[in-house]
Each structure stands twice: as C-alpha cells, then as structure tokens.
Amino acid sequence: METNQTVLITGATSGIGKELALLFAKEGYKLVIVARNKQKLEDTADLLKENGAPQVTPVSCDLSVAGNAQRLYEEIRERNITVNILVNDAGAGEHGPFKETSLEEELAIIQLNVASLVHLTKLYMREMVERNEGRILQLASIASYQPTPLLAVYAATKAFVLSFTDALINELKDTNVTMTALIPGPTHTEFFVRAHAENVKATENMEEPDVVAKIGFEALMSGKPHAIAPGMTSQIVMSSLMNNQQVAAMARKQMEEKEVPSEDGSTQI
Ligand SMILES: NC(=O)c1ccc[n+]([C@@H]2O[C@H](COP(=O)([O-])OP(=O)(O)OC[C@H]3O[C@@H](n4cnc5c(N)ncnc54)[C@H](OP(=O)(O)O)[C@@H]3O)[C@@H](O)[C@H]2O)c1
C-alpha cells in the first residue's frame, strides 16, 4: 500500500519517533527523517525502506541551534518535497536541581522543545492551511500537566507544547488541517539516560515506545486533539484536582532516585 504523501518526523532515529516512523513506513508513506547523528539516520532510513517506505530522505540537523529549523525547511523545499504530515517529536530534558543544572544545556532544550517546534509548525501549518490539507502531531507529555521539580525546564517546555497545540487546534477548526498532542508518560526510550535521570523512580514503570507511538498514530490519523498513553488519564484527573504545589510535590517524588536494595537487605537511596 503506497501513498503519495510525505511525513516529516523530527527525532525519528530513536524511541517514540522511530516507532512512529515505522508505522508510517508500513502504511507506505514517504518519509523525511531528522536527527543529528548521521549514522543512525542512515541505519533508520534502511530500516524504514525494509518496512515499506517507498522513499526516505535523512536530514542531519541540530534543532537545539537557533536558525536550524528555518534551514531545515529551506533544504526540504529545495528538494521539492511537500510535507503532508509533520511530527514534531525531537525533544530532550536535563535532570537535577535548577540551581545546579547547566544553563547552556537548558537554553538548548528550550530551543529544541519549544522554539524549533513553533518554527516548524508556523512554516508547515501555513502551507497546510493554504492547501487545506495536512496533519501535525506534537509531542507533549504527562509533564505538560505537572510542574516537575528536578526536571523544571523540561516540564515547562511541555506545558508550553500542550497549551500551544490546544490553541492551534481551535484556530484550525474550520479547515481540513488537524493537530494532535501526544501525551506519553514515562516511556522506555533513550530519554531518561540522555537526561541523566536513568535511576529516578519514574523509570520503575515505563511504557514501551511502540505502544505509545500506535496511540499517537491512530489519534493523529483520525484528527483527535489528544492521544493519552495508557494509565495517564487518572494522573491528569488527579493533577486537575490538586493545586500546583501539591502536583509539584507529587511529581518530585517521581524525579527522585530509586531506592536500591543493598546486599545486606537494607535500602539505599
Ligand atoms: N521517553 C519518555 O518518557 C517521554 C515521555 C513524555 C514525552 N516524551 C517526548 O517524546 C519525544 C521523543 O522522546 P523519546 O523518549 O523517544 O527520546 P529519545 O529516545 O531520546 O529520542 C530522541 C530523538 O530526538 C533526536 N534529537 C535529540 N536532540 C536533537 C536535536 N538537538 N536536534 C535534532 N534531533 C534531536 C534524537 O536523535 P539525535 O540524538 O541523533 O539528534 C532521537 O532521534 C520527546 O519530545 C520527549 O520529550 C518522552
């Protein structure tokens, strides 16, 4: 089953983005895949072609650098590729007390999770509205609902993504362009290791990325506003019933180190 449509996925070489790319490949979509690591891009392109994608265009681009989202857009336009579906998946976090984490790292995270996402949405949504067709999937998070101590900047970027997406869904309501926010909880990807948070309590109960991707894919393709990962609806409801400091106290526990049983049977933190 081949379509003539092209999907652009940022962050397509790992985790949720890679699983989303595989779902599109299996449905016969052409793909533009974006990440920084060139070897992983080549390997992922091969995998996607083996799984049915008729054409895969890998583009190495660091979206944590200002100006690169615009360069990416121009490079794709020069190749005469029309993007019918945009998936803004690339994202990152940095764990630790805000007084100690790297400001440089956090400004790069804001550039990646927020500014580049807004930039690509602006450019591709305009084209989609002009053609009166298209779909956009934005990677939000359970953190969109929860101010999260020890991951404060990341959670704030995801609150931005959800608010931004919900506002645009309303702006798009009289068009054939749809937008969907995917809301994963802790998911078994490279995210926590990259964020230096591999030992936090949130990693004790993680969903697999193929499960999360499938929920996002189905909601995106049926034009639903939100796709919520399994088990996360109750957390969202609970968060809405508490004040922000109560939510922050709850979220903090998930960002603290797991208790590790020691050899003598006692517990260490
Ligand atoms: N895993 C979770 O628990 C979880 C929960 C909620 C939401 N999310 C969100 O889901 C999305 C995907 O995360 P994941 O868990 O699948 O993460 P992941 O396994 O770490 O994959 C991240 C992907 O983004 C790319 N990427 C990272 N930094 C980039 C940059 N500066 N420029 C371009 N590409 C970049 C990576 O490739 P390169 O390193 O080669 O660039 C990789 O392809 C993120 O937006 C994340 O915030 C994840």
Coordinates of C-alpha atoms in Angstrom, one line a residue, residues 3-111:
T3 CA 0.5 6.7 -0.7
N4 CA 1.9 9.8 -2.4
Q5 CA 2.1 11.6 0.9
T6 CA 5.3 12.6 2.8
V7 CA 5.7 12.7 6.6
L8 CA 8.5 14.7 8.2
I9 CA 9.5 13.3 11.6
T10 CA 12.0 15.1 13.8
G11 CA 13.7 12.7 16.3
A12 CA 13.0 9.7 14.1
T13 CA 16.1 7.7 14.9
S14 CA 15.1 6.6 18.5
G15 CA 12.3 5.9 20.8
I16 CA 8.8 7.2 20.1
G17 CA 9.8 9.0 16.9
K18 CA 11.4 5.9 15.4
E19 CA 8.3 3.8 16.2
L20 CA 6.1 6.4 14.6
A21 CA 8.3 6.4 11.5
L22 CA 7.9 2.6 11.3
L23 CA 4.1 2.9 11.5
F24 CA 4.2 5.4 8.6
A25 CA 6.6 3.2 6.6
K26 CA 4.3 0.2 7.0
E27 CA 1.5 2.3 5.6
G28 CA 3.6 3.2 2.5
Y29 CA 4.3 6.8 3.3
K30 CA 7.4 8.6 2.0
L31 CA 9.5 9.9 4.9
V32 CA 11.8 12.8 5.8
I33 CA 13.6 11.8 9.0
V34 CA 15.5 14.4 11.0
A35 CA 18.0 13.9 13.9
R36 CA 21.7 14.8 14.5
N37 CA 23.6 11.5 14.3
K38 CA 24.2 10.7 10.6
Q39 CA 25.0 7.0 11.1
K40 CA 21.7 6.5 13.0
L41 CA 19.9 8.4 10.3
E42 CA 21.3 6.1 7.6
D43 CA 20.5 3.0 9.6
T44 CA 17.0 4.2 10.3
A45 CA 16.4 5.0 6.6
D46 CA 17.4 1.4 5.7
L47 CA 15.1 0.0 8.3
L48 CA 12.2 2.2 7.1
K49 CA 12.7 1.2 3.5
E50 CA 12.8 -2.5 4.5
N51 CA 9.5 -1.9 6.2
G52 CA 7.7 -0.4 3.2
A53 CA 8.6 3.3 2.9
P54 CA 9.0 4.0 -0.9
Q55 CA 11.4 6.9 -0.3
V56 CA 13.3 8.1 2.8
T57 CA 15.2 11.4 3.0
P58 CA 17.5 11.6 6.0
V59 CA 18.5 15.1 7.1
S60 CA 21.0 15.7 9.8
C61 CA 20.1 18.9 11.7
D62 CA 20.6 20.1 15.3
L63 CA 17.3 21.7 16.2
S64 CA 18.7 23.0 19.5
V65 CA 20.5 25.6 17.5
A66 CA 18.7 28.8 16.6
G67 CA 18.2 29.2 12.8
N68 CA 18.4 25.5 12.1
A69 CA 14.6 24.9 11.8
Q70 CA 14.5 27.5 9.1
R71 CA 17.5 25.9 7.3
L72 CA 15.8 22.5 7.5
Y73 CA 12.6 23.9 6.0
E74 CA 14.6 25.5 3.2
E75 CA 16.5 22.4 2.5
I76 CA 13.3 20.3 2.2
R77 CA 11.8 23.0 -0.1
E78 CA 14.8 23.0 -2.4
R79 CA 14.3 19.2 -2.8
N80 CA 10.7 20.0 -3.9
I81 CA 9.2 17.9 -1.1
T82 CA 5.7 18.7 0.0
V83 CA 5.2 17.8 3.7
N84 CA 1.7 16.4 4.2
I85 CA 2.2 15.3 7.8
L86 CA 4.6 16.9 10.3
V87 CA 5.6 15.1 13.5
N88 CA 7.4 17.3 16.0
D89 CA 9.0 14.6 18.1
A90 CA 12.6 15.6 18.8
G91 CA 12.9 16.6 22.5
A92 CA 15.2 16.4 25.4
G93 CA 15.4 17.1 29.2
E94 CA 18.1 17.6 31.8
H95 CA 17.6 16.2 35.3
G96 CA 18.8 18.0 38.5
P97 CA 18.2 20.9 40.9
F98 CA 17.8 24.0 38.8
K99 CA 20.5 25.9 40.8
E100 CA 23.0 23.2 39.6
T101 CA 22.0 22.3 36.1
S102 CA 23.7 23.8 33.1
L103 CA 22.0 27.0 31.8
E104 CA 23.6 26.4 28.4
E105 CA 22.0 22.9 28.2
E106 CA 18.6 24.2 29.4
L107 CA 18.6 27.1 26.8
A108 CA 19.3 24.5 24.1
I109 CA 16.4 22.4 25.4
I110 CA 14.1 25.3 25.2
Q111 CA 15.3 26.0 21.6

